[in-house]
């Protein structure tokens, strides 16, 4: 028998502090939304290279989630494989490693990403360097014979004078999955930035600074964009919440500084490695950027 | 237009209580409980004894010194109980007034000192929510001759529509009240700040200004974002940035202006105010004129009770209000609404680690970095707390509202403010002030 409106008045309520309501937006929801932003790229990857994409996806995701579970289990910590952060890190990891990486190297790399890159620092939000990039550098250092040649050999369109238009949509011979379609990444990233799931300041300043600097130095912009997964780094890896600055001015500076470092490293490091090292340096500089970019009222 | 504007656009459920935009008085309650401390500062001193008969509008507690306010009987009847905390009256239902409510002769040209005396006698406090005694606020500005009076009609808290109803129905009275406030404070100009989701009020007030020919009062349309109604945000939107530091500003609520008008024109003490009873759990959400001291129980019963079980009942809005543990708590002078929140608005998730998403930084209206501040407070790092300027926090609650990890940011920030800077003002509705005997 439900209570009448006037009987309900006699109840008591728990005492709480303000604010009494919440936006109901949770961090795991966020991580899954960013993963969804990568969906156009993954779909295109599956269409272009079904075999390699599926092999990398299955090995990376399964071993990554297993590693996360085991780490939490043996440390008697709360198991957080469903919050989406490990899944996102594994996904980003397979997008930056060469697609011909053997399965044992993928599993070893993912182990490094989750255990050393994420869990050892204390989990999501605590790590200093982006775990996926740390895993990439780990692989490139340990298996220089198997991994590094693929990363360094690729320069799109060195033979052709005119780059075909379809190259922006798909590149069949790209060495990494993240490099296969700049447009697909851009679509996912723009949608996320429009809905403020990614702070648009970092990608905007990074891309703008890169364009201006490339024009000044005299690098061909289309070749630069097609040879490197710049869109992936601008929208998904550089603005990663845990490793990028938290203040709005710090985010703008991080974008500009990353573009500078990238063009600096590019003079002797080719391919994805230049991007990875520049982002890792920005990650290390994050506390400094945050401290000096904060708004101070006199 | 600023693309990256601070603050958040909250879902405002204002339409709930605006289905009936009338201006009606609530029926008289059988009992009223008048706390002796309904304002900031010292509590008032009771002037009556138990068993004494009082009439409506009689002064039953006198201000203790200057930093305090008088309290008047809001119903006629008998004093049932006098304690150091509150006075309880039993109504006889006749509502006989101590002094007849009559228009004072030549009230439009009341002198400056007389207006101040009227405000003090009527026991006026700020009706926006903080409850600072009005005469004291006016005194502070008269010393350094104020330049601009801003009337705050923003009401940026969701759910509440008390100021909307007042501006909608009593625009002329508010304008006269603004004139009196300008006269006392010496302001040359008055701005009425209204959010752009209340365009009806802007139109009505503009037409009344033209009707009355008040050339020194203007209406300022401000964007509807929380916390637009806070003092610092109002100054930022109403005054151009180049002379923001030179202009001396006085900010009052529109409800205070209305009460000033009544106090000066009729010498009527502050015994009633508009209160919004709203929320998805109330059968008939509406705005009514309630006597001060009516219990929340009686107020909600006037609106036909609860449709379904509320999870929280709040005095004030959901962002800065105070939750009630039971419904015998009386309405005091600064309370502008009762919100009964349903289950779907409350996230009972437990606290997760911070992921440094930056949402708290992006929404903070004072450009603070709550993420670093709470780290500093939790580690008891005084240097970080000072370097990141915790003292500028206005306790709006945006950071805790948006936090995806459910961190109680506002509680930690308030605690830090308490430890490192002391309380800037006492909280109006502390638990101790509002818990009273059970209504029979």
XYZ file of C-alpha atoms in Angstrom:
738
model
C 0.000 0.000 0.000
C 1.728 3.209 -1.097
C 1.795 6.128 1.277
C -0.454 9.120 0.711
C 1.168 12.495 -0.054
C 0.533 13.728 3.475
C 1.819 10.601 5.187
C 5.093 10.963 3.342
C 5.681 14.263 5.165
C 6.519 12.475 8.402
C 9.702 10.879 7.093
C 13.241 11.929 7.943
C 16.083 12.424 5.489
C 19.854 11.947 5.559
C 21.836 15.106 6.175
C 24.256 15.863 3.347
C 26.532 18.688 2.304
C 26.139 20.876 -0.771
C 26.048 20.494 -3.750
C 23.165 18.110 -3.315
C 23.066 16.852 -6.869
C 25.656 15.654 -9.314
C 26.131 15.738 -13.067
C 26.059 11.905 -13.120
C 29.010 11.896 -15.491
C 31.570 9.320 -14.432
C 35.187 8.752 -15.389
C 34.637 5.279 -16.843
C 31.864 6.643 -19.036
C 34.389 9.177 -20.265
C 37.035 6.565 -21.105
C 34.513 4.528 -23.088
C 33.434 7.626 -24.996
C 37.020 8.343 -26.031
C 37.347 4.722 -27.083
C 34.239 5.239 -29.190
C 35.974 8.194 -30.856
C 38.587 5.754 -32.181
C 35.905 3.559 -33.738
C 36.051 5.089 -37.284
C 39.772 4.390 -37.454
C 39.463 0.831 -36.129
C 36.676 0.054 -38.604
C 38.786 1.335 -41.489
C 41.741 -0.675 -40.212
C 39.630 -3.812 -40.178
C 38.542 -3.169 -43.769
C 42.066 -2.460 -45.042
C 44.044 -5.024 -43.075
C 41.673 -7.509 -41.497
C 44.286 -10.044 -40.436
C 46.841 -7.813 -38.704
C 44.278 -5.574 -37.019
C 42.376 -8.462 -35.509
C 45.569 -10.222 -34.432
C 46.885 -7.109 -32.672
C 43.515 -6.258 -31.137
C 42.929 -9.697 -29.673
C 46.443 -10.193 -28.336
C 46.760 -6.675 -26.917
C 43.331 -6.331 -25.345
C 43.151 -9.800 -23.878
C 46.638 -9.787 -22.404
C 46.267 -6.165 -21.267
C 43.040 -6.774 -19.358
C 44.441 -10.015 -17.948
C 47.559 -8.188 -16.771
C 45.469 -5.448 -15.147
C 43.311 -8.058 -13.400
C 46.276 -10.067 -12.128
C 48.101 -6.988 -10.897
C 45.066 -5.843 -8.905
C 44.445 -9.388 -7.669
C 47.933 -9.944 -6.305
C 48.093 -6.479 -4.769
C 44.669 -6.973 -3.141
C 43.450 -3.789 -4.814
C 40.098 -3.007 -6.312
C 39.700 -4.581 -9.745
C 39.098 -1.821 -12.270
C 39.215 -3.500 -15.661
C 35.700 -2.279 -16.445
C 36.529 1.431 -16.127
C 37.787 1.526 -19.706
C 41.200 3.027 -19.057
C 43.179 -0.190 -19.618
C 41.174 -0.922 -22.745
C 41.887 2.557 -24.098
C 45.619 2.265 -23.361
C 45.824 -1.128 -25.098
C 43.960 0.263 -28.101
C 46.270 3.271 -28.362
C 49.259 0.936 -27.996
C 48.336 -1.181 -31.015
C 47.732 1.998 -33.027
C 51.303 3.204 -32.519
C 53.304 -0.033 -32.884
C 54.153 -1.463 -36.343
C 51.439 -3.745 -37.589
C 53.907 -6.532 -38.359
C 54.965 -6.810 -34.691
C 55.112 -10.520 -33.704
C 52.580 -11.704 -31.153
C 55.094 -12.287 -28.329
C 56.387 -8.724 -28.714
C 52.826 -7.383 -28.534
C 52.168 -9.302 -25.327
C 55.431 -8.164 -23.774
C 54.746 -4.562 -24.773
C 51.219 -4.634 -23.363
C 52.572 -6.074 -20.140
C 54.942 -3.125 -19.934
C 52.134 -0.661 -20.744
C 49.772 -1.902 -18.044
C 52.114 -3.105 -15.315
C 55.053 -0.724 -15.527
C 53.380 2.233 -17.240
C 50.047 2.339 -15.427
C 49.702 0.107 -12.372
C 53.134 0.706 -10.845
C 52.444 4.435 -10.687
C 49.190 3.824 -8.819
C 46.655 3.380 -11.574
C 44.647 5.703 -13.738
C 45.362 9.377 -13.156
C 48.632 8.811 -11.336
C 51.061 7.938 -14.105
C 53.468 10.596 -15.342
C 54.326 9.306 -18.810
C 51.787 8.058 -21.291
C 51.883 4.246 -20.864
C 51.218 3.452 -24.524
C 54.167 5.557 -25.631
C 56.308 4.114 -22.858
C 55.439 0.664 -24.229
C 56.343 1.758 -27.756
C 59.727 3.096 -26.647
C 60.295 -0.098 -24.634
C 59.662 -2.238 -27.722
C 61.736 -0.019 -29.982
C 64.652 -0.192 -27.568
C 64.517 -3.902 -26.712
C 63.724 -5.260 -30.180
C 65.544 -2.771 -32.338
C 65.964 -5.413 -35.048
C 62.297 -6.380 -35.337
C 60.466 -3.097 -34.653
C 62.553 -0.038 -35.411
C 63.184 -0.512 -39.156
C 59.431 -0.460 -39.828
C 59.022 2.722 -37.836
C 61.863 4.546 -39.533
C 61.584 3.448 -43.150
C 58.227 5.014 -43.890
C 57.978 8.357 -45.608
C 54.832 8.783 -47.642
C 55.046 9.942 -51.236
C 58.793 10.323 -51.681
C 58.519 8.818 -55.144
C 55.427 10.721 -56.261
C 55.439 14.423 -57.014
C 51.647 14.675 -56.712
C 50.128 12.960 -53.704
C 46.789 11.359 -54.596
C 43.722 12.645 -52.755
C 42.657 9.207 -51.531
C 45.823 9.013 -49.391
C 44.096 11.220 -46.829
C 41.368 8.609 -46.443
C 43.375 5.380 -46.508
C 46.995 4.399 -46.915
C 47.309 0.696 -47.587
C 51.053 0.532 -47.003
C 51.226 2.473 -43.735
C 53.497 0.848 -41.124
C 51.210 1.479 -38.138
C 47.465 1.171 -37.783
C 47.199 4.718 -36.431
C 48.688 6.095 -39.603
C 46.230 4.492 -41.986
C 43.626 7.225 -42.197
C 44.166 10.798 -40.949
C 40.584 11.735 -41.844
C 38.999 8.950 -39.789
C 40.969 10.009 -36.696
C 40.146 13.638 -37.343
C 36.402 12.894 -37.515
C 36.410 10.988 -34.220
C 38.610 13.577 -32.531
C 36.562 16.544 -33.755
C 33.325 15.009 -32.490
C 34.883 14.399 -29.070
C 36.375 17.894 -28.966
C 33.041 19.450 -29.959
C 31.377 17.712 -27.014
C 34.296 18.689 -24.758
C 35.330 15.132 -24.021
C 38.771 16.238 -25.186
C 39.860 19.773 -24.373
C 40.009 21.405 -27.834
C 42.799 23.779 -26.780
C 45.619 21.242 -26.978
C 44.898 19.751 -30.434
C 44.045 23.177 -31.864
C 47.266 24.831 -30.722
C 49.376 21.787 -31.586
C 48.051 21.594 -35.148
C 48.175 25.372 -35.642
C 51.744 25.637 -34.365
C 52.787 22.712 -36.530
C 51.253 24.263 -39.656
C 52.863 27.647 -39.071
C 56.278 26.217 -38.217
C 56.219 23.840 -41.185
C 55.417 26.752 -43.496
C 58.257 28.798 -42.001
C 60.831 25.998 -42.248
C 59.610 24.914 -45.635
C 58.507 21.312 -45.050
C 55.742 19.965 -47.284
C 52.733 19.861 -45.002
C 50.837 17.089 -46.782
C 53.852 14.807 -46.674
C 54.368 15.605 -42.988
C 50.765 14.761 -42.134
C 50.637 11.592 -44.193
C 53.931 10.151 -42.948
C 53.165 10.642 -39.245
C 50.037 9.847 -37.223
C 49.789 13.519 -36.257
C 45.989 13.558 -35.921
C 46.077 10.554 -33.565
C 48.685 12.205 -31.373
C 46.983 15.610 -31.432
C 43.531 14.358 -30.433
C 44.085 11.177 -28.439
C 47.572 10.925 -27.008
C 48.766 14.465 -26.260
C 45.537 15.617 -24.477
C 45.363 12.434 -22.380
C 43.906 13.536 -19.058
C 46.479 12.104 -16.666
C 49.630 13.198 -18.429
C 48.775 16.605 -19.894
C 48.539 19.910 -17.989
C 45.324 20.638 -16.138
C 45.189 24.428 -16.437
C 43.806 25.907 -19.643
C 46.844 28.058 -20.346
C 49.113 25.098 -19.609
C 47.234 23.093 -22.223
C 47.793 25.790 -24.839
C 51.501 25.936 -24.048
C 51.755 22.154 -24.120
C 50.370 22.089 -27.676
C 52.822 24.702 -28.902
C 55.799 23.162 -27.093
C 54.992 19.713 -28.439
C 54.983 21.019 -32.018
C 58.378 22.669 -31.437
C 59.912 19.519 -29.966
C 58.488 17.400 -32.777
C 60.031 19.490 -35.538
C 63.290 19.605 -33.584
C 63.493 15.818 -33.195
C 62.307 15.231 -36.742
C 65.621 16.445 -38.118
C 67.313 13.175 -37.115
C 64.561 10.820 -35.914
C 62.095 9.814 -38.591
C 58.602 8.536 -38.218
C 56.553 7.986 -35.141
C 59.517 8.054 -32.736
C 59.944 11.824 -33.017
C 56.297 12.322 -32.048
C 56.534 9.845 -29.185
C 59.622 11.445 -27.696
C 58.212 14.974 -27.952
C 54.977 13.920 -26.205
C 56.944 12.144 -23.453
C 58.984 15.292 -22.858
C 55.777 17.332 -22.553
C 54.502 14.749 -20.048
C 57.598 15.270 -17.958
C 57.191 19.048 -18.135
C 53.517 18.924 -17.080
C 53.938 19.908 -13.382
C 56.138 22.814 -14.395
C 53.673 24.018 -17.048
C 50.816 23.762 -14.552
C 52.674 25.742 -11.953
C 53.613 28.618 -14.236
C 50.388 28.712 -16.249
C 48.029 29.031 -13.304
C 45.909 32.148 -13.021
C 47.191 34.379 -10.257
C 45.079 37.251 -8.986
C 47.052 39.994 -7.319
C 31.553 36.586 -27.077
C 33.822 34.393 -25.028
C 34.114 30.842 -26.321
C 35.668 29.368 -23.198
C 33.445 30.971 -20.586
C 33.758 29.808 -17.004
C 30.835 28.446 -15.023
C 28.355 25.829 -16.154
C 24.998 25.813 -17.834
C 22.956 23.818 -15.360
C 19.648 22.220 -16.261
C 17.178 24.664 -14.643
C 13.906 23.057 -13.705
C 12.310 26.464 -13.304
C 9.253 25.652 -15.382
C 8.043 23.290 -12.625
C 7.038 26.070 -10.266
C 6.102 28.585 -12.975
C 2.916 26.837 -14.060
C 1.081 29.206 -11.734
C 2.831 32.599 -11.949
C 0.501 34.149 -9.383
C 1.435 36.123 -6.302
C -0.642 34.602 -3.531
C -0.426 34.439 0.213
C -0.238 31.091 1.946
C -2.818 30.263 4.646
C -1.764 31.126 8.179
C 0.094 28.349 9.991
C -1.131 27.163 13.413
C 2.317 27.478 14.937
C 5.377 29.476 13.979
C 8.897 29.016 15.268
C 11.066 32.114 15.077
C 14.783 31.416 15.562
C 16.572 34.286 17.291
C 19.424 34.054 14.830
C 18.068 34.377 11.313
C 20.933 36.573 10.141
C 24.670 36.846 10.335
C 26.019 38.411 13.472
C 24.695 38.278 17.018
C 21.355 36.659 17.886
C 18.462 38.908 18.883
C 17.317 39.202 22.521
C 13.758 38.075 23.328
C 11.395 40.788 24.632
C 8.391 38.604 25.458
C 7.518 35.995 28.060
C 5.819 32.695 27.681
C 2.031 33.050 27.781
C 2.002 36.662 26.623
C -0.376 37.698 23.836
C 1.220 39.276 20.754
C -0.128 40.811 17.577
C 1.219 40.475 14.052
C 4.174 42.762 13.439
C 4.991 43.284 17.117
C 8.682 43.340 17.948
C 9.342 40.190 19.979
C 13.139 40.188 19.904
C 15.441 43.192 19.720
C 18.721 43.461 17.883
C 21.741 42.975 20.082
C 23.917 45.925 19.137
C 24.342 47.025 15.552
C 25.488 43.755 13.974
C 22.122 42.092 14.397
C 18.469 42.509 13.374
C 15.060 42.784 15.032
C 12.612 39.913 14.883
C 8.858 40.482 14.673
C 5.910 38.261 15.398
C 4.675 36.887 12.099
C 1.227 35.841 13.378
C -1.042 37.129 16.116
C -1.656 34.851 19.082
C 0.106 33.616 22.203
C 3.759 33.065 22.978
C 4.071 29.402 23.835
C 7.776 28.956 24.420
C 10.816 31.199 24.794
C 14.259 29.605 24.773
C 17.731 31.038 24.096
C 17.417 29.722 20.546
C 13.895 30.392 19.394
C 10.438 31.750 20.206
C 7.351 29.703 19.420
C 4.001 31.363 18.793
C 0.586 29.794 18.545
C -1.655 31.561 16.069
C -5.215 32.544 16.990
C -6.109 32.700 13.316
C -7.309 36.336 13.480
C -4.115 37.958 12.200
C -4.591 41.274 14.020
C -1.864 43.800 13.366
C 0.033 45.698 15.997
C 0.043 48.862 13.902
C -2.328 49.281 10.971
C -0.655 48.968 7.587
C -1.198 52.432 6.131
C 0.587 54.389 3.476
C 2.894 56.963 5.036
C 2.295 60.547 3.880
C 4.832 61.764 1.322
C 6.630 58.423 1.369
C 8.346 59.048 -1.952
C 10.493 61.814 -0.518
C 11.557 60.101 2.701
C 14.861 61.390 3.983
C 18.047 59.367 3.972
C 18.364 58.833 7.737
C 14.665 58.040 8.008
C 14.960 55.305 5.375
C 17.890 53.767 7.207
C 15.875 53.869 10.448
C 12.895 52.216 8.739
C 15.123 49.446 7.386
C 16.604 48.836 10.825
C 13.192 48.873 12.520
C 11.750 46.421 10.030
C 14.509 43.908 10.817
C 15.638 43.606 7.217
C 18.355 41.182 6.235
C 19.669 40.196 2.802
C 17.004 37.970 1.300
C 19.248 36.391 -1.325
C 20.494 33.614 0.935
C 23.325 34.949 3.066
C 21.242 37.019 5.468
C 23.594 39.911 6.115
C 21.783 42.746 7.964
C 20.781 45.293 5.310
C 21.327 48.446 7.361
C 24.895 47.360 8.067
C 25.596 46.708 4.391
C 24.287 50.194 3.602
C 26.388 51.773 6.369
C 29.546 50.202 5.030
C 29.052 51.826 1.649
C 27.887 55.222 2.844
C 31.292 55.809 4.396
C 33.072 55.616 1.054
C 30.185 56.927 -1.099
C 29.129 54.098 -3.369
C 28.977 54.651 -7.152
C 26.798 51.855 -8.421
C 23.958 49.797 -7.004
C 23.448 46.385 -8.575
C 20.155 44.663 -7.937
C 20.664 40.936 -8.245
C 17.750 39.354 -10.090
C 19.829 36.558 -11.591
C 18.657 33.615 -9.522
C 21.156 31.314 -11.186
C 20.362 28.410 -8.859
C 18.233 25.827 -10.615
C 14.652 25.136 -9.462
C 14.164 28.449 -7.625
C 11.780 31.039 -9.063
C 11.009 33.268 -6.076
C 12.784 36.307 -7.548
C 11.199 35.645 -10.947
C 7.708 35.762 -9.433
C 8.551 38.908 -7.494
C 9.897 40.730 -10.571
C 7.012 39.454 -12.680
C 4.343 40.752 -10.309
C 5.895 43.551 -8.290
C 8.159 45.430 -10.719
C 6.993 48.931 -9.670
C 7.546 48.174 -6.004
C 11.050 46.832 -6.683
C 11.929 49.987 -8.636
C 10.772 52.201 -5.761
C 12.785 50.042 -3.359
C 15.828 50.452 -5.583
C 15.285 54.227 -5.456
C 15.327 54.134 -1.649
C 18.476 51.991 -1.588
C 20.174 54.429 -3.979
C 19.142 57.324 -1.781
C 20.719 55.773 1.324
C 23.888 54.506 -0.303
C 24.454 57.591 -2.451
C 24.716 55.586 -5.666
C 24.206 57.590 -8.861
C 23.177 54.651 -10.995
C 21.383 51.363 -10.531
C 21.683 48.234 -12.650
C 19.160 45.419 -12.383
C 20.970 42.271 -13.490
C 18.625 39.632 -14.913
C 19.611 36.400 -16.639
C 18.593 35.919 -20.260
C 16.269 33.032 -19.397
C 13.921 35.533 -17.728
C 13.167 37.772 -20.716
C 9.610 38.381 -19.461
C 10.985 40.065 -16.341
C 13.365 42.189 -18.398
C 10.468 43.388 -20.564
C 8.223 44.136 -17.592
C 10.897 46.019 -15.662
C 11.911 48.018 -18.749
C 8.311 49.052 -19.355
C 7.851 50.033 -15.712
C 11.058 52.094 -15.765
C 9.655 53.979 -18.759
C 6.308 54.363 -17.005
C 7.828 55.782 -13.821
C 10.475 57.799 -15.665
C 13.410 56.569 -13.598
C 16.314 57.536 -15.834
C 19.024 56.346 -13.433
C 17.874 52.711 -13.337
C 18.920 50.358 -16.113
C 18.381 46.692 -16.841
C 21.408 44.535 -17.637
C 20.849 41.236 -19.392
C 23.431 38.710 -18.238
C 24.043 35.192 -19.576
C 22.295 32.342 -17.767
C 25.181 30.431 -16.261
C 25.778 29.229 -12.750
C 27.116 31.042 -10.593
C 25.984 34.280 -12.213
C 24.365 35.488 -8.996
C 27.583 35.565 -6.982
C 29.007 38.982 -6.138
C 32.291 38.589 -7.994
C 30.646 37.242 -11.143
C 28.081 40.067 -11.136
C 30.831 42.671 -10.861
C 32.666 41.001 -13.719
C 29.667 41.031 -16.041
C 28.209 44.417 -15.101
C 31.289 46.629 -14.936
C 33.705 47.058 -17.874
C 37.129 45.682 -17.010
C 39.063 48.944 -17.273
C 37.430 50.652 -14.264
C 36.467 47.563 -12.279
C 38.742 48.405 -9.373
C 37.694 52.074 -9.116
C 33.919 51.603 -8.977
C 32.488 51.048 -5.518
C 29.602 48.638 -5.842
C 26.717 47.739 -3.578
C 24.862 44.540 -4.397
C 21.393 43.739 -3.105
C 18.817 41.168 -4.003
C 15.560 42.212 -5.702
C 13.620 40.637 -2.836
C 15.471 42.942 -0.427
C 14.503 45.927 -2.572
C 10.852 44.862 -2.356
C 11.100 44.520 1.431
C 12.742 47.962 1.651
C 9.836 49.429 -0.295
C 7.315 47.908 2.121
C 9.339 48.966 5.143
C 9.560 52.581 3.993
C 6.093 53.008 2.514
C 4.022 51.135 5.112
C 6.507 50.768 7.992
C 5.783 47.056 7.634
C 8.258 44.729 9.335
C 9.712 41.748 7.513
C 7.271 39.030 8.491
C 6.667 37.305 5.185
C 8.510 36.541 1.978
C 8.098 34.658 -1.297
C 9.286 31.069 -1.061
C 9.445 28.553 -3.902
C 8.220 25.084 -2.995
C 9.394 22.915 -5.854
C 11.024 19.712 -6.961
C 9.790 16.665 -8.820
C 8.374 15.174 -5.612
C 5.922 17.977 -4.776
C 2.322 17.572 -5.931
C 1.775 21.246 -6.787
C 5.068 23.142 -7.048
C 4.426 26.869 -6.703
C 5.544 30.176 -5.208
C 3.719 31.475 -2.180
C 4.055 34.291 0.323
C 4.882 32.472 3.572
C 5.073 33.914 7.057
C 8.581 33.701 8.512
C 8.720 30.798 10.933
C 6.316 28.507 9.088
C 7.682 24.984 9.304
C 8.728 23.161 6.151
C 6.033 20.617 7.026
C 3.269 23.233 6.823
C 4.784 24.806 3.713
C 4.859 21.518 1.828
C 1.397 20.596 3.100
C 0.090 23.815 1.528
C 1.406 22.461 -1.784
C -0.522 19.189 -1.282
C 2.378 17.112 0.080
C 4.808 14.738 -1.600
C 3.895 12.873 -4.772
C 6.658 10.326 -4.158
C 9.386 9.900 -1.580
C 12.046 12.592 -1.872
C 15.641 11.611 -1.196
C 16.667 15.046 -0.005
C 14.770 18.139 1.060
C 16.809 21.305 0.728
C 16.455 24.879 1.970
C 17.723 26.996 -0.928
C 18.865 25.638 -4.263
C 20.527 22.273 -4.867
C 23.981 23.811 -5.409
C 24.451 25.840 -2.224
C 21.449 25.002 -0.079
C 21.248 23.159 3.223
C 19.665 19.743 3.446
C 17.097 19.109 6.170
C 17.079 16.067 8.380
C 13.385 16.467 9.196
C 10.547 18.720 8.140
C 9.959 20.571 11.432
C 12.614 23.097 10.529
C 11.160 26.619 10.219
C 11.573 28.921 7.234
C 13.864 31.788 8.186
C 14.332 35.180 6.552
C 17.069 34.256 4.025
C 15.487 30.989 2.827
C 14.166 31.485 -0.694
C 13.019 27.991 -1.549
C 12.393 24.417 -0.534
C 13.484 21.829 -3.096
C 12.487 18.180 -2.761
C 14.950 16.235 -4.895
C 13.988 12.875 -6.348
C 16.171 9.779 -6.556
C 17.270 10.356 -10.166
C 19.198 13.542 -9.326
C 21.407 12.009 -6.715
C 24.545 10.085 -7.512
C 25.464 7.909 -4.580
C 28.661 6.640 -6.213
C 31.677 6.363 -3.984
C 34.832 8.410 -4.366
C 37.270 7.257 -7.053
C 40.814 8.495 -7.651
C 41.252 11.773 -9.529
C 41.996 11.322 -13.229
C 43.104 14.941 -13.730
C 40.418 15.522 -16.345
C 40.474 19.273 -15.744
C 36.686 19.731 -15.596
C 36.931 21.380 -12.171
C 39.490 23.851 -13.529
C 37.400 24.559 -16.585
C 34.225 25.304 -14.634
C 35.715 27.265 -11.723
C 34.474 30.880 -12.025
C 37.435 32.170 -10.018
C 40.110 30.527 -12.200
C 41.355 28.314 -9.374
C 42.867 24.831 -9.720
C 40.767 22.687 -7.327
C 42.705 19.523 -8.235
C 45.991 20.912 -6.893
C 44.272 22.670 -4.005
C 42.689 19.526 -2.590
C 46.014 17.733 -2.897
C 47.594 20.561 -0.908
C 44.855 20.522 1.729
C 44.982 16.747 2.130
C 48.767 16.786 2.468
C 48.534 19.842 4.771
C 50.841 21.823 2.493
C 50.428 25.461 3.440
C 52.672 26.755 0.648
C 50.581 25.154 -2.108
C 47.330 26.386 -0.567
C 48.627 29.950 -0.506
C 50.292 29.830 -3.926
C 47.097 28.575 -5.556
C 44.989 31.208 -3.747
C 42.404 29.191 -1.883
C 41.034 32.371 -0.307
C 39.419 33.325 -3.633
C 37.092 30.306 -3.583
C 33.446 31.419 -3.511
C 32.114 27.948 -2.606
C 29.769 27.747 -5.572
C 30.039 23.949 -5.812
C 30.709 23.724 -9.566
C 33.804 21.554 -9.096
C 32.013 18.987 -6.955
C 29.033 18.980 -9.340
C 31.041 18.123 -12.451
C 33.703 15.843 -10.909
C 33.473 12.488 -12.757
C 35.256 10.717 -9.881
C 32.705 11.860 -7.259
C 35.345 13.576 -5.127
C 33.682 15.823 -2.484
C 35.753 18.799 -3.648
C 33.621 21.469 -2.020
C 33.759 19.851 1.422
C 37.548 19.627 1.260
C 37.892 23.207 0.003
C 35.615 24.518 2.766
C 37.596 22.589 5.355
C 40.831 24.025 3.976
C 39.427 27.544 4.063
C 38.445 26.982 7.652
C 41.932 25.765 8.647
C 44.081 28.228 6.742
C 42.027 31.403 6.511
C 39.310 31.119 9.174
C 35.660 31.465 8.310
C 34.964 34.633 6.282
C 31.356 34.529 7.441
C 29.427 32.027 9.458
C 27.283 29.594 7.615
C 23.710 30.801 7.822
C 21.964 27.513 8.270
C 24.177 25.446 10.510
C 22.671 22.317 11.970
C 22.517 23.833 15.439
C 20.484 26.853 14.396
C 17.753 24.984 12.654
C 16.875 21.940 14.731
C 13.794 22.611 16.828
C 11.191 20.859 18.812
C 8.776 18.622 16.969
C 5.628 20.353 15.797
C 2.646 18.655 17.501
